[in-house]
Short mmCIF file of N, CA, C and O in Angstrom, two decimals:
data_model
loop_
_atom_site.label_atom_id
_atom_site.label_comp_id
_atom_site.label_asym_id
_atom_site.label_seq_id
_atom_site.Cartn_x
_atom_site.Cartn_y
_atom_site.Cartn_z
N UNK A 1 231.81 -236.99 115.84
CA UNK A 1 231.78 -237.87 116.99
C UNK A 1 233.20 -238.31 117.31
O UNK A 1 234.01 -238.76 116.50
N UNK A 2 233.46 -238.03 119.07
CA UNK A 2 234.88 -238.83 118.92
C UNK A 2 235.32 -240.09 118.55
O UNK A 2 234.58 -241.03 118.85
N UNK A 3 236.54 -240.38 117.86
CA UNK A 3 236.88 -241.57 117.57
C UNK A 3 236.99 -242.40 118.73
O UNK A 3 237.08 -243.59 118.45
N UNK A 4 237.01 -242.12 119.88
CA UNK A 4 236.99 -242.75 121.16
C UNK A 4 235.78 -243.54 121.39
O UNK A 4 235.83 -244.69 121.82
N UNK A 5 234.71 -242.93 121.10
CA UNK A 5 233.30 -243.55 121.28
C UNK A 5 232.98 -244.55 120.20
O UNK A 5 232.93 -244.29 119.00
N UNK A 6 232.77 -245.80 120.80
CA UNK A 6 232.23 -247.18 120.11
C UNK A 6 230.51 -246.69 120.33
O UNK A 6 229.72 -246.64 121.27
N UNK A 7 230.50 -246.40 118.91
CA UNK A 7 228.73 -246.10 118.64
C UNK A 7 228.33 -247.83 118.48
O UNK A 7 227.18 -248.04 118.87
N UNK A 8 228.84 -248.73 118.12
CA UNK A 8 228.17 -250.13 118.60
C UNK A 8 227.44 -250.18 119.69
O UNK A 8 226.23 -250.38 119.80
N UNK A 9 228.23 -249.99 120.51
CA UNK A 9 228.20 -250.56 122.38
C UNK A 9 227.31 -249.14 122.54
O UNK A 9 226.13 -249.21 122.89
N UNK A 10 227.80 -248.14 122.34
CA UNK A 10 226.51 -246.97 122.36
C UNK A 10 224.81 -247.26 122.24
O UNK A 10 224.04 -247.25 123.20
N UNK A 11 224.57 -247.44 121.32
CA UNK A 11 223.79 -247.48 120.54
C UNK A 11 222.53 -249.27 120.68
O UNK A 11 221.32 -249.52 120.73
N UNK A 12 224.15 -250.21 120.68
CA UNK A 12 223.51 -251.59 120.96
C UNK A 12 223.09 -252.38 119.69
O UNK A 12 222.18 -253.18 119.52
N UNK A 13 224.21 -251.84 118.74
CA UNK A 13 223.57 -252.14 116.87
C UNK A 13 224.87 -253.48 116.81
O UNK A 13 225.62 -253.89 117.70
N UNK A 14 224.75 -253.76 115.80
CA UNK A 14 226.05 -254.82 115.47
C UNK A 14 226.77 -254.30 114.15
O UNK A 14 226.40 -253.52 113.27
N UNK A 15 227.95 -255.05 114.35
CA UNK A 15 229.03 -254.00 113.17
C UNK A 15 228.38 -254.18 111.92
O UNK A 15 227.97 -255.22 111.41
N UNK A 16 228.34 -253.19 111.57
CA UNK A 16 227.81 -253.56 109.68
C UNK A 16 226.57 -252.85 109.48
O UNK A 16 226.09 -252.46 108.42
N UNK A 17 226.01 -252.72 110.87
CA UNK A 17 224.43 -252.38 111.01
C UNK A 17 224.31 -250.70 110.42
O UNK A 17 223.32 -250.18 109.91
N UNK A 18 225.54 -250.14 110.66
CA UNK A 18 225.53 -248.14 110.35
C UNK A 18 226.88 -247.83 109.15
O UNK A 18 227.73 -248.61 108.73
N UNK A 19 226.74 -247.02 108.96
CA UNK A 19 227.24 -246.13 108.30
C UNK A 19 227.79 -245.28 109.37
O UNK A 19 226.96 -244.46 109.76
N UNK A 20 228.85 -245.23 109.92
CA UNK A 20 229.52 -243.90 110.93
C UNK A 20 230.41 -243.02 109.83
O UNK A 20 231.37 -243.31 109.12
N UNK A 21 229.77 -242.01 109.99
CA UNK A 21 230.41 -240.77 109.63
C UNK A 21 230.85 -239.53 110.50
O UNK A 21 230.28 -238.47 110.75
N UNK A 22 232.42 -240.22 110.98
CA UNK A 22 232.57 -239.04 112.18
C UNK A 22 233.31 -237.65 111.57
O UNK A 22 233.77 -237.69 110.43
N UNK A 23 233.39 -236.66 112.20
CA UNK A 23 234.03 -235.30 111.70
C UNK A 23 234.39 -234.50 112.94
O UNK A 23 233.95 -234.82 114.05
N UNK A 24 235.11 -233.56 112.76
CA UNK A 24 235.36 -232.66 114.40
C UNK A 24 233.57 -232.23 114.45
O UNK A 24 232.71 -232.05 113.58
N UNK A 25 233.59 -232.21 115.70
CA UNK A 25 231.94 -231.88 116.05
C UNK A 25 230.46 -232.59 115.91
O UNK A 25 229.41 -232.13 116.36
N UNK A 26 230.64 -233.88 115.16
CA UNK A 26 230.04 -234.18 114.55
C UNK A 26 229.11 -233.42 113.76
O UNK A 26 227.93 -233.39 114.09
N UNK A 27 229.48 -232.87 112.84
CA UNK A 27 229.09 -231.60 112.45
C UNK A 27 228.08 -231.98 111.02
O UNK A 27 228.70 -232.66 110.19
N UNK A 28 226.87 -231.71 110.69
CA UNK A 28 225.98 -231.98 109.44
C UNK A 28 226.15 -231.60 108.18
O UNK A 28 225.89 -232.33 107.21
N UNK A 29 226.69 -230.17 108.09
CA UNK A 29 227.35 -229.51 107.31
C UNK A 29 228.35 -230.08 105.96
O UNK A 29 228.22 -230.03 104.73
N UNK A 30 229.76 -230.82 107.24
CA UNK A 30 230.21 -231.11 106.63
C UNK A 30 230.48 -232.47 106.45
O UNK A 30 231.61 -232.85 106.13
N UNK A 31 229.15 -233.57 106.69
CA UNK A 31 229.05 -234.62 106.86
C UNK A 31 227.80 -235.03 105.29
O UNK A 31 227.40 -236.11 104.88
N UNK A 32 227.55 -233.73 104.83
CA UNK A 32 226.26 -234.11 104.11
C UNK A 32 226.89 -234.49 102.39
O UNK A 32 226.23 -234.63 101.36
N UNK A 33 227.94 -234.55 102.52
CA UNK A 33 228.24 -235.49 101.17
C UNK A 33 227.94 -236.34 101.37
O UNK A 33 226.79 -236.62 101.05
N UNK A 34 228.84 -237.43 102.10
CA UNK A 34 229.22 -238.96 102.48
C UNK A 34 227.66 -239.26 103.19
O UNK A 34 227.32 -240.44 103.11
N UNK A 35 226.60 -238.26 103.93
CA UNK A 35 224.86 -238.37 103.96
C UNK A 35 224.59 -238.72 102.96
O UNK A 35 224.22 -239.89 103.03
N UNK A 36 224.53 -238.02 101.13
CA UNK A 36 224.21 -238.28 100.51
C UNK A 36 224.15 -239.36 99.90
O UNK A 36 223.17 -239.88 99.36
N UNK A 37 225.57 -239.84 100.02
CA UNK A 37 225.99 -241.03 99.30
C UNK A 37 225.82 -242.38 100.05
O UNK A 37 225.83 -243.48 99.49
N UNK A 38 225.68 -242.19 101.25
CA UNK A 38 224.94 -243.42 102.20
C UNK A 38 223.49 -243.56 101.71
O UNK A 38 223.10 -244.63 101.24
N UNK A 39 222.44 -242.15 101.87
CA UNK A 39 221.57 -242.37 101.12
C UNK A 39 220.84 -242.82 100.04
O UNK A 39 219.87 -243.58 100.05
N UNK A 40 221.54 -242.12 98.85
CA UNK A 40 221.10 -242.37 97.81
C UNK A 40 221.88 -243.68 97.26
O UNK A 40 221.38 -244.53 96.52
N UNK A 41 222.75 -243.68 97.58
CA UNK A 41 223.51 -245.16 96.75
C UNK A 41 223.64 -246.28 97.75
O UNK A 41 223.83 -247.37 97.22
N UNK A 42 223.60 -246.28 99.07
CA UNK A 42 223.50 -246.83 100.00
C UNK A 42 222.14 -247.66 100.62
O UNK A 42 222.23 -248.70 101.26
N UNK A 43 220.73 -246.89 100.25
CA UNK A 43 220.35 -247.00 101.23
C UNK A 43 219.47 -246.83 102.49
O UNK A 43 218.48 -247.42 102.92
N UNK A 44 220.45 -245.50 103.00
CA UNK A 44 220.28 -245.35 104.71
C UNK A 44 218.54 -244.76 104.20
O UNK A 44 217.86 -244.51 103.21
N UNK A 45 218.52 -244.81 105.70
CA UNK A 45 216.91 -244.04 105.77
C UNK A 45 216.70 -243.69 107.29
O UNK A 45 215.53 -243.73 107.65
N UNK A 46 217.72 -243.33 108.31
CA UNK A 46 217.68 -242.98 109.35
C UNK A 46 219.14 -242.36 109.46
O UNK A 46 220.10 -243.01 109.06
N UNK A 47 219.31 -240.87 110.11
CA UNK A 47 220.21 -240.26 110.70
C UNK A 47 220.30 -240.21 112.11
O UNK A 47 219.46 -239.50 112.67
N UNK A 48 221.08 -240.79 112.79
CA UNK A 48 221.38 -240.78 114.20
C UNK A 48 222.46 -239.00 114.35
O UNK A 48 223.60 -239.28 114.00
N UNK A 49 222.39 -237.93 114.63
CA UNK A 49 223.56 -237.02 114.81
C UNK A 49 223.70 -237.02 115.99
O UNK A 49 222.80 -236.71 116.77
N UNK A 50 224.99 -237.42 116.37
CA UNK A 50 225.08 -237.39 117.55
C UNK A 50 226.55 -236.30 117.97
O UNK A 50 227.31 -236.07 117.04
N UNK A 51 226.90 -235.67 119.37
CA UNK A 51 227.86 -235.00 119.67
C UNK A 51 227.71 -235.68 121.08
O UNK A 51 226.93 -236.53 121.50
N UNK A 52 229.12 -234.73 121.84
CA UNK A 52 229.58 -235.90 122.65
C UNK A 52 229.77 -234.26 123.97
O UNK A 52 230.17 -233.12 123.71
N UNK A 53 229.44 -234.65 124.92
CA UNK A 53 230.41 -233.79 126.35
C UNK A 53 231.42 -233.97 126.16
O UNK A 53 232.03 -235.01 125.92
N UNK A 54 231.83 -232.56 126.30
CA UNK A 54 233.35 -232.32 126.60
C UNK A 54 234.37 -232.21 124.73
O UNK A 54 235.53 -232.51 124.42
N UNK A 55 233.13 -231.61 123.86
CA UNK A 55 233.50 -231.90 122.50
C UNK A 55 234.78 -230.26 122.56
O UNK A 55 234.66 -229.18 123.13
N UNK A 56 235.74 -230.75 121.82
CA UNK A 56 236.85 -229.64 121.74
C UNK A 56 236.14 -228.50 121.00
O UNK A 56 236.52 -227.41 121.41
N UNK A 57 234.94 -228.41 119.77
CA UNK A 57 234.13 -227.88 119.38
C UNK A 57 233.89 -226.58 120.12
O UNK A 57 234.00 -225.47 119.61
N UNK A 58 233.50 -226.89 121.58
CA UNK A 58 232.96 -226.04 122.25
C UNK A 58 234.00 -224.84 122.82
O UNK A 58 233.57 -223.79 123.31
N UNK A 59 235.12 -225.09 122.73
CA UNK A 59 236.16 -224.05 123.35
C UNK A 59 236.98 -223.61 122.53
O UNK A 59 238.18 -223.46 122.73
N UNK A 60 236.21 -223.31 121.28
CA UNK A 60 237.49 -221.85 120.43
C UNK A 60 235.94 -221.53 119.45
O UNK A 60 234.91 -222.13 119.13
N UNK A 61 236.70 -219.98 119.22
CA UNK A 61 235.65 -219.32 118.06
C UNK A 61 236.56 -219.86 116.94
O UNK A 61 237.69 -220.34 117.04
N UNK A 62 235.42 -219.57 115.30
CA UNK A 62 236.31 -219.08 114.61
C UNK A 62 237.64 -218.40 114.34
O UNK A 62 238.57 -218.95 113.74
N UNK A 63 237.68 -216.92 114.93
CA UNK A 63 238.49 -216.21 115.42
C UNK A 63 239.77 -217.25 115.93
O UNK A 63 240.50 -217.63 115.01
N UNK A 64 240.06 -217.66 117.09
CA UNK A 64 240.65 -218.21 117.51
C UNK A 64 241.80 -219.40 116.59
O UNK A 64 243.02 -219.47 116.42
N UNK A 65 240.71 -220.14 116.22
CA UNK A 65 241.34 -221.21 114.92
C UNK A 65 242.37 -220.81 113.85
O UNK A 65 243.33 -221.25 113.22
N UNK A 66 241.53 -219.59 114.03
CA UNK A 66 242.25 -218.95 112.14
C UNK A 66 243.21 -217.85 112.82
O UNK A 66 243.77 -217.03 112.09
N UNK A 67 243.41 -217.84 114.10
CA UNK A 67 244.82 -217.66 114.73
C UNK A 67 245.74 -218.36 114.87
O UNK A 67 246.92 -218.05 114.69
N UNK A 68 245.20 -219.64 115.30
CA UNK A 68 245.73 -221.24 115.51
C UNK A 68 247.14 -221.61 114.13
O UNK A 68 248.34 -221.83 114.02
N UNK A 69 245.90 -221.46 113.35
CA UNK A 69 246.17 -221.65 111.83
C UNK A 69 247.37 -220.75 111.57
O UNK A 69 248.52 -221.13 111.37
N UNK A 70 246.88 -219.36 111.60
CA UNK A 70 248.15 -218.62 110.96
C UNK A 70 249.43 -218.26 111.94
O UNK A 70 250.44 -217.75 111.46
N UNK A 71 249.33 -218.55 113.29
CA UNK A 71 250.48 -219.20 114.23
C UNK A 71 251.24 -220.34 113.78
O UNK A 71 252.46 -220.34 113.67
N UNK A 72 250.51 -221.28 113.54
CA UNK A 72 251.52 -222.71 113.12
C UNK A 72 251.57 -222.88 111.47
O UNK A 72 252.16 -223.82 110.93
N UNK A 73 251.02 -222.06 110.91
CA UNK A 73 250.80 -222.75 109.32
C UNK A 73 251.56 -221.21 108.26
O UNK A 73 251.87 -221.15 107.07
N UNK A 74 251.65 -220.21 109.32
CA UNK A 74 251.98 -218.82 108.86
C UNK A 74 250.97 -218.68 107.72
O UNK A 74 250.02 -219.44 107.53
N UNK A 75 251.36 -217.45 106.88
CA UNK A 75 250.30 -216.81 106.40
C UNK A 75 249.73 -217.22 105.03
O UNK A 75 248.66 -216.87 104.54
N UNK A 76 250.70 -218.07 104.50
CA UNK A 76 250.34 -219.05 103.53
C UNK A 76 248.84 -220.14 103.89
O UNK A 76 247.77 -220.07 103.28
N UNK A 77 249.16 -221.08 104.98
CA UNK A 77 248.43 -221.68 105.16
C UNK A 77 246.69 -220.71 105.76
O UNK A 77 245.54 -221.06 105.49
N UNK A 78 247.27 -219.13 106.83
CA UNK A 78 245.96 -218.50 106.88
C UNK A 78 245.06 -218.24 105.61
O UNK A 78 243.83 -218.30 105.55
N UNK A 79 246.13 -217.89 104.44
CA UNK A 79 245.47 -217.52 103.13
C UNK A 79 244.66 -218.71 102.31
O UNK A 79 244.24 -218.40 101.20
N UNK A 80 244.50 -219.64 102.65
CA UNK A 80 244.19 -220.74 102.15
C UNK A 80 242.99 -221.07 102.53
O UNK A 80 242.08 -221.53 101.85
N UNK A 81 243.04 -220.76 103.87
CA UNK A 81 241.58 -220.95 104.34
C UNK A 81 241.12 -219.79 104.41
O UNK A 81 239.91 -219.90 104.57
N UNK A 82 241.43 -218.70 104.37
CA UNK A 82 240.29 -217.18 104.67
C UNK A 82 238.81 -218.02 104.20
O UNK A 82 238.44 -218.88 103.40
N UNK A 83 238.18 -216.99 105.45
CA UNK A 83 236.64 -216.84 105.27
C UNK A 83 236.43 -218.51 105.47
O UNK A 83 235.33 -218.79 105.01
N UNK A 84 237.04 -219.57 105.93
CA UNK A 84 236.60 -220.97 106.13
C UNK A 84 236.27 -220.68 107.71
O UNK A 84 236.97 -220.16 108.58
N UNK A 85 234.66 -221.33 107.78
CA UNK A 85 234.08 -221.23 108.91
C UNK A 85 234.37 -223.03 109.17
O UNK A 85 234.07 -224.02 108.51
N UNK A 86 235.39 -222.77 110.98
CA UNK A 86 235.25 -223.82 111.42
C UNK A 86 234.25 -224.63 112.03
O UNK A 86 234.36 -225.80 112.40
N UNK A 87 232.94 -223.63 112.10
CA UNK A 87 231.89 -224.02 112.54
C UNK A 87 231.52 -224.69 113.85
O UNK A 87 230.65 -225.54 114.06
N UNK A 88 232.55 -224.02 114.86
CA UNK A 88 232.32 -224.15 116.56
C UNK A 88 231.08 -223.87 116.52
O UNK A 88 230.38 -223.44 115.60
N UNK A 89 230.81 -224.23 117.93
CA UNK A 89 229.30 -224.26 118.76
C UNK A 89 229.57 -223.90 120.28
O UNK A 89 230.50 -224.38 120.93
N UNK A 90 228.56 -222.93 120.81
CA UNK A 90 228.87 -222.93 122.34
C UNK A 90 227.86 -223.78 123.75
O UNK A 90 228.09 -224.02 124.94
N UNK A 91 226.78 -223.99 122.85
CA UNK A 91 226.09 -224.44 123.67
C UNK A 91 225.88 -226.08 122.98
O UNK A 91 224.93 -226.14 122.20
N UNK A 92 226.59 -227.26 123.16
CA UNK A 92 226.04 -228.54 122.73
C UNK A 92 224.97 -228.83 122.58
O UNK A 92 224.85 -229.33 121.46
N UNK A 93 223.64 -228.80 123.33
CA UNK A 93 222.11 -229.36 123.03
C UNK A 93 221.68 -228.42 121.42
O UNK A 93 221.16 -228.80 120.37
N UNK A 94 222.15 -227.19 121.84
CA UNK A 94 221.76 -226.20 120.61
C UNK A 94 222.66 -226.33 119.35
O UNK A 94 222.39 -225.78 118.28
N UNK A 95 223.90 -227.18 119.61
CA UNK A 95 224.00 -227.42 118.12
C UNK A 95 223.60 -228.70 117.76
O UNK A 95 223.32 -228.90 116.58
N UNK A 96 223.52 -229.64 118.60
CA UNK A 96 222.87 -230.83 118.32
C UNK A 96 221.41 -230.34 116.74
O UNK A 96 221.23 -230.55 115.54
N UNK A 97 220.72 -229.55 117.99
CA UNK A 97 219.23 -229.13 117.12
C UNK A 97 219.42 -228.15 116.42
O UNK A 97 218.35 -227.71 116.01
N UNK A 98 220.66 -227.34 115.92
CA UNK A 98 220.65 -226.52 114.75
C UNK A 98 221.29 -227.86 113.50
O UNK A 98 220.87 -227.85 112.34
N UNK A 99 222.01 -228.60 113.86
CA UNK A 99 222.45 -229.67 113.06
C UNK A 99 221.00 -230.53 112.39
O UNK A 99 220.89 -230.80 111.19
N UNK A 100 220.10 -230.84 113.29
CA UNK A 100 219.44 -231.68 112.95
C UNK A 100 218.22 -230.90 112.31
O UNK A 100 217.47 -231.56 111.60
N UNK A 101 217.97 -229.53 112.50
CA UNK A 101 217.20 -228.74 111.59
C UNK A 101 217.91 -228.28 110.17
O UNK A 101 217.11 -227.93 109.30
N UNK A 102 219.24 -228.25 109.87
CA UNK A 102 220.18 -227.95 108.99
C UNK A 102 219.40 -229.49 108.09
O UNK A 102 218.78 -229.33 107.04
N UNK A 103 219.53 -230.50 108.56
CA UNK A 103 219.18 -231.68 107.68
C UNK A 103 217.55 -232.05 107.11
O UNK A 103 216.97 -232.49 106.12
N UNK A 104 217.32 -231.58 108.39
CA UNK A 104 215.67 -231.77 108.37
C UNK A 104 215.26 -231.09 107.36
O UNK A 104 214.19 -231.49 106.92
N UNK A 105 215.90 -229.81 106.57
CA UNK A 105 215.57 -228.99 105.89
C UNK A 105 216.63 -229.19 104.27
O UNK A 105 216.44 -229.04 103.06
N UNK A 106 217.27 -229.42 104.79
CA UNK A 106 218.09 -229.90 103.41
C UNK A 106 217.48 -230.52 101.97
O UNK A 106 217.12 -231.70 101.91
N UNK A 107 217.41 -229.71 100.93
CA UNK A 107 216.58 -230.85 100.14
C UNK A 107 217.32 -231.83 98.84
O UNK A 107 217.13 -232.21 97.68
N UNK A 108 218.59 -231.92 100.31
CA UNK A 108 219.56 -233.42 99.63
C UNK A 108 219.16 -234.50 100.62
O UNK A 108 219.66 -235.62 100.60
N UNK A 109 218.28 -234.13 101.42
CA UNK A 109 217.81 -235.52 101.95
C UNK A 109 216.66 -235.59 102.18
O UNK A 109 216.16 -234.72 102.88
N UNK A 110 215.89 -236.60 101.68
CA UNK A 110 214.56 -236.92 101.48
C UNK A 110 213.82 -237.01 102.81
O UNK A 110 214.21 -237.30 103.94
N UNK A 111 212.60 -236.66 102.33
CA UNK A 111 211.74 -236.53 103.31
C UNK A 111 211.58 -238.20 104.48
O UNK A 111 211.36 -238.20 105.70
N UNK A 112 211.73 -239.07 103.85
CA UNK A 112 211.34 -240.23 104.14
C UNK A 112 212.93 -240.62 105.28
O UNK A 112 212.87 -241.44 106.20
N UNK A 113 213.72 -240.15 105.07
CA UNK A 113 215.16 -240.49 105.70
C UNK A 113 214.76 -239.29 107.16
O UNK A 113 214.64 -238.08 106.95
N UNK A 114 214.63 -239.77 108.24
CA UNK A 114 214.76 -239.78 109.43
C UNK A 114 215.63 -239.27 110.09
O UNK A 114 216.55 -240.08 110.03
N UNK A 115 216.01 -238.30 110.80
CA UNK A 115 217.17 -237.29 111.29
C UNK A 115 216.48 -237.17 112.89
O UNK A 115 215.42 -236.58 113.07
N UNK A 116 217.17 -237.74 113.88
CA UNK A 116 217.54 -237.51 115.23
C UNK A 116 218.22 -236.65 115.45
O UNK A 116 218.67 -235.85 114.62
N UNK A 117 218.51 -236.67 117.19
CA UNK A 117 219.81 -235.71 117.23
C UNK A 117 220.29 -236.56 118.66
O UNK A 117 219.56 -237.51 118.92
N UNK A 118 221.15 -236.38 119.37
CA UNK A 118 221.59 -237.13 120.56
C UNK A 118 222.77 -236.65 120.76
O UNK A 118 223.60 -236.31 119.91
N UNK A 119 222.86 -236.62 122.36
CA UNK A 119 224.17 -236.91 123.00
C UNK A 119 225.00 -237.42 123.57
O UNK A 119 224.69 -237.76 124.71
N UNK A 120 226.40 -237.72 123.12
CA UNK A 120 226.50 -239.64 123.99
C UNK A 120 227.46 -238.60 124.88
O UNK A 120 228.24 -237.82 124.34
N UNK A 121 227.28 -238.71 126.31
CA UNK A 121 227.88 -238.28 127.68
C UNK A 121 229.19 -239.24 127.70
O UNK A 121 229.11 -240.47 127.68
N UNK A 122 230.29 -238.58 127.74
CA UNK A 122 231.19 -239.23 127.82
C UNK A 122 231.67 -239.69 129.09
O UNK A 122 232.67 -240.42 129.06
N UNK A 123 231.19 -239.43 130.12
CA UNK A 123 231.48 -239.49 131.81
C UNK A 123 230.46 -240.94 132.05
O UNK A 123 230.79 -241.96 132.65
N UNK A 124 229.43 -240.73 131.53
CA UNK A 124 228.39 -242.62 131.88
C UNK A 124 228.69 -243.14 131.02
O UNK A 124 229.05 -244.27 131.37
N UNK A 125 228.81 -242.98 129.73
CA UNK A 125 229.03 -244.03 128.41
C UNK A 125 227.48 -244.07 127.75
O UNK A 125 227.31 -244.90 126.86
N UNK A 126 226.21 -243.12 128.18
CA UNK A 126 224.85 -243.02 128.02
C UNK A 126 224.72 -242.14 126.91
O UNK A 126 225.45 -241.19 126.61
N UNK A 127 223.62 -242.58 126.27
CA UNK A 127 223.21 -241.46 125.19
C UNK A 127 222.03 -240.91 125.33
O UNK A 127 221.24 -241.58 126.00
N UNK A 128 221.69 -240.06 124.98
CA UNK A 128 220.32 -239.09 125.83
C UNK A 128 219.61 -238.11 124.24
O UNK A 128 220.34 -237.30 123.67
N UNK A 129 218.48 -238.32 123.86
CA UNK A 129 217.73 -237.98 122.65
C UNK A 129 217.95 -236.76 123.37
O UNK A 129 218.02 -236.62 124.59
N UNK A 130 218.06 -235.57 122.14
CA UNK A 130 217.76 -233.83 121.97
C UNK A 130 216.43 -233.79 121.12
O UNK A 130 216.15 -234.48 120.14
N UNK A 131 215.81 -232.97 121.66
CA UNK A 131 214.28 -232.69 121.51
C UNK A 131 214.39 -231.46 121.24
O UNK A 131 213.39 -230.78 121.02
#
């Protein structure tokens, strides 16, 4: 989720009320440690995943990145990451719901803990449930 977006005022919760765990993409993947540990030592029992319009996510492949990478980082830094999937998305609603089936299915998070999916539109300031 971008750091730009106040999931408070989003959402309508008060500070203290969540656990925000943002990442490029808001991505499940690599959000499901710091899941765990909200969970189990925390707690939580509801996942809000949310992604945003206009997420940078959406405009590079893999491919691309790990050009990015070995352009500015040369071949040291490419070698470091080989085979690291940055885990772009092209269509937002559809990674929303591959994210939230990635969790739904996970069996580091309990059945009883609650996984949404949403998108907060960055043009109204609105958030809109993925079904």
């Amino acid at each position: 989720m971008d750091a730009r977006i106040d999931p408070v005022a989003a959402f309508g919760i008060s500070l203290g009320d969540a656990h925000v765990i943002r990442n490029a993409g808001g991505n499940a993947r690599d959000a499901l440690r710091s899941l765990v540990i909200s969970e189990q030592l925390l707690g939580t029992k509801e996942v809000l995943l949310i992604k945003h319009t206009g997420c940078g996510m959406l405009t590079f492949t893999n491919a691309d990145a790990h050009g990015v990478v070995k352009s500015n980082l040369g071949d040291g830094g490419e070698k470091e990451l080989e085979g690291l999937d940055f885990q772009p998305f092209a269509e937002l609603e559809q990674g929303v719901r591959d994210d939230v089936k990635f969790l739904s299915q996970s069996k580091a998070i309990p059945n009883d803990v609650s996984v949404s999916g949403w998108v907060y539109e960055v043009e109204s300031g609105k958030v809109r449930a993925v079904n």
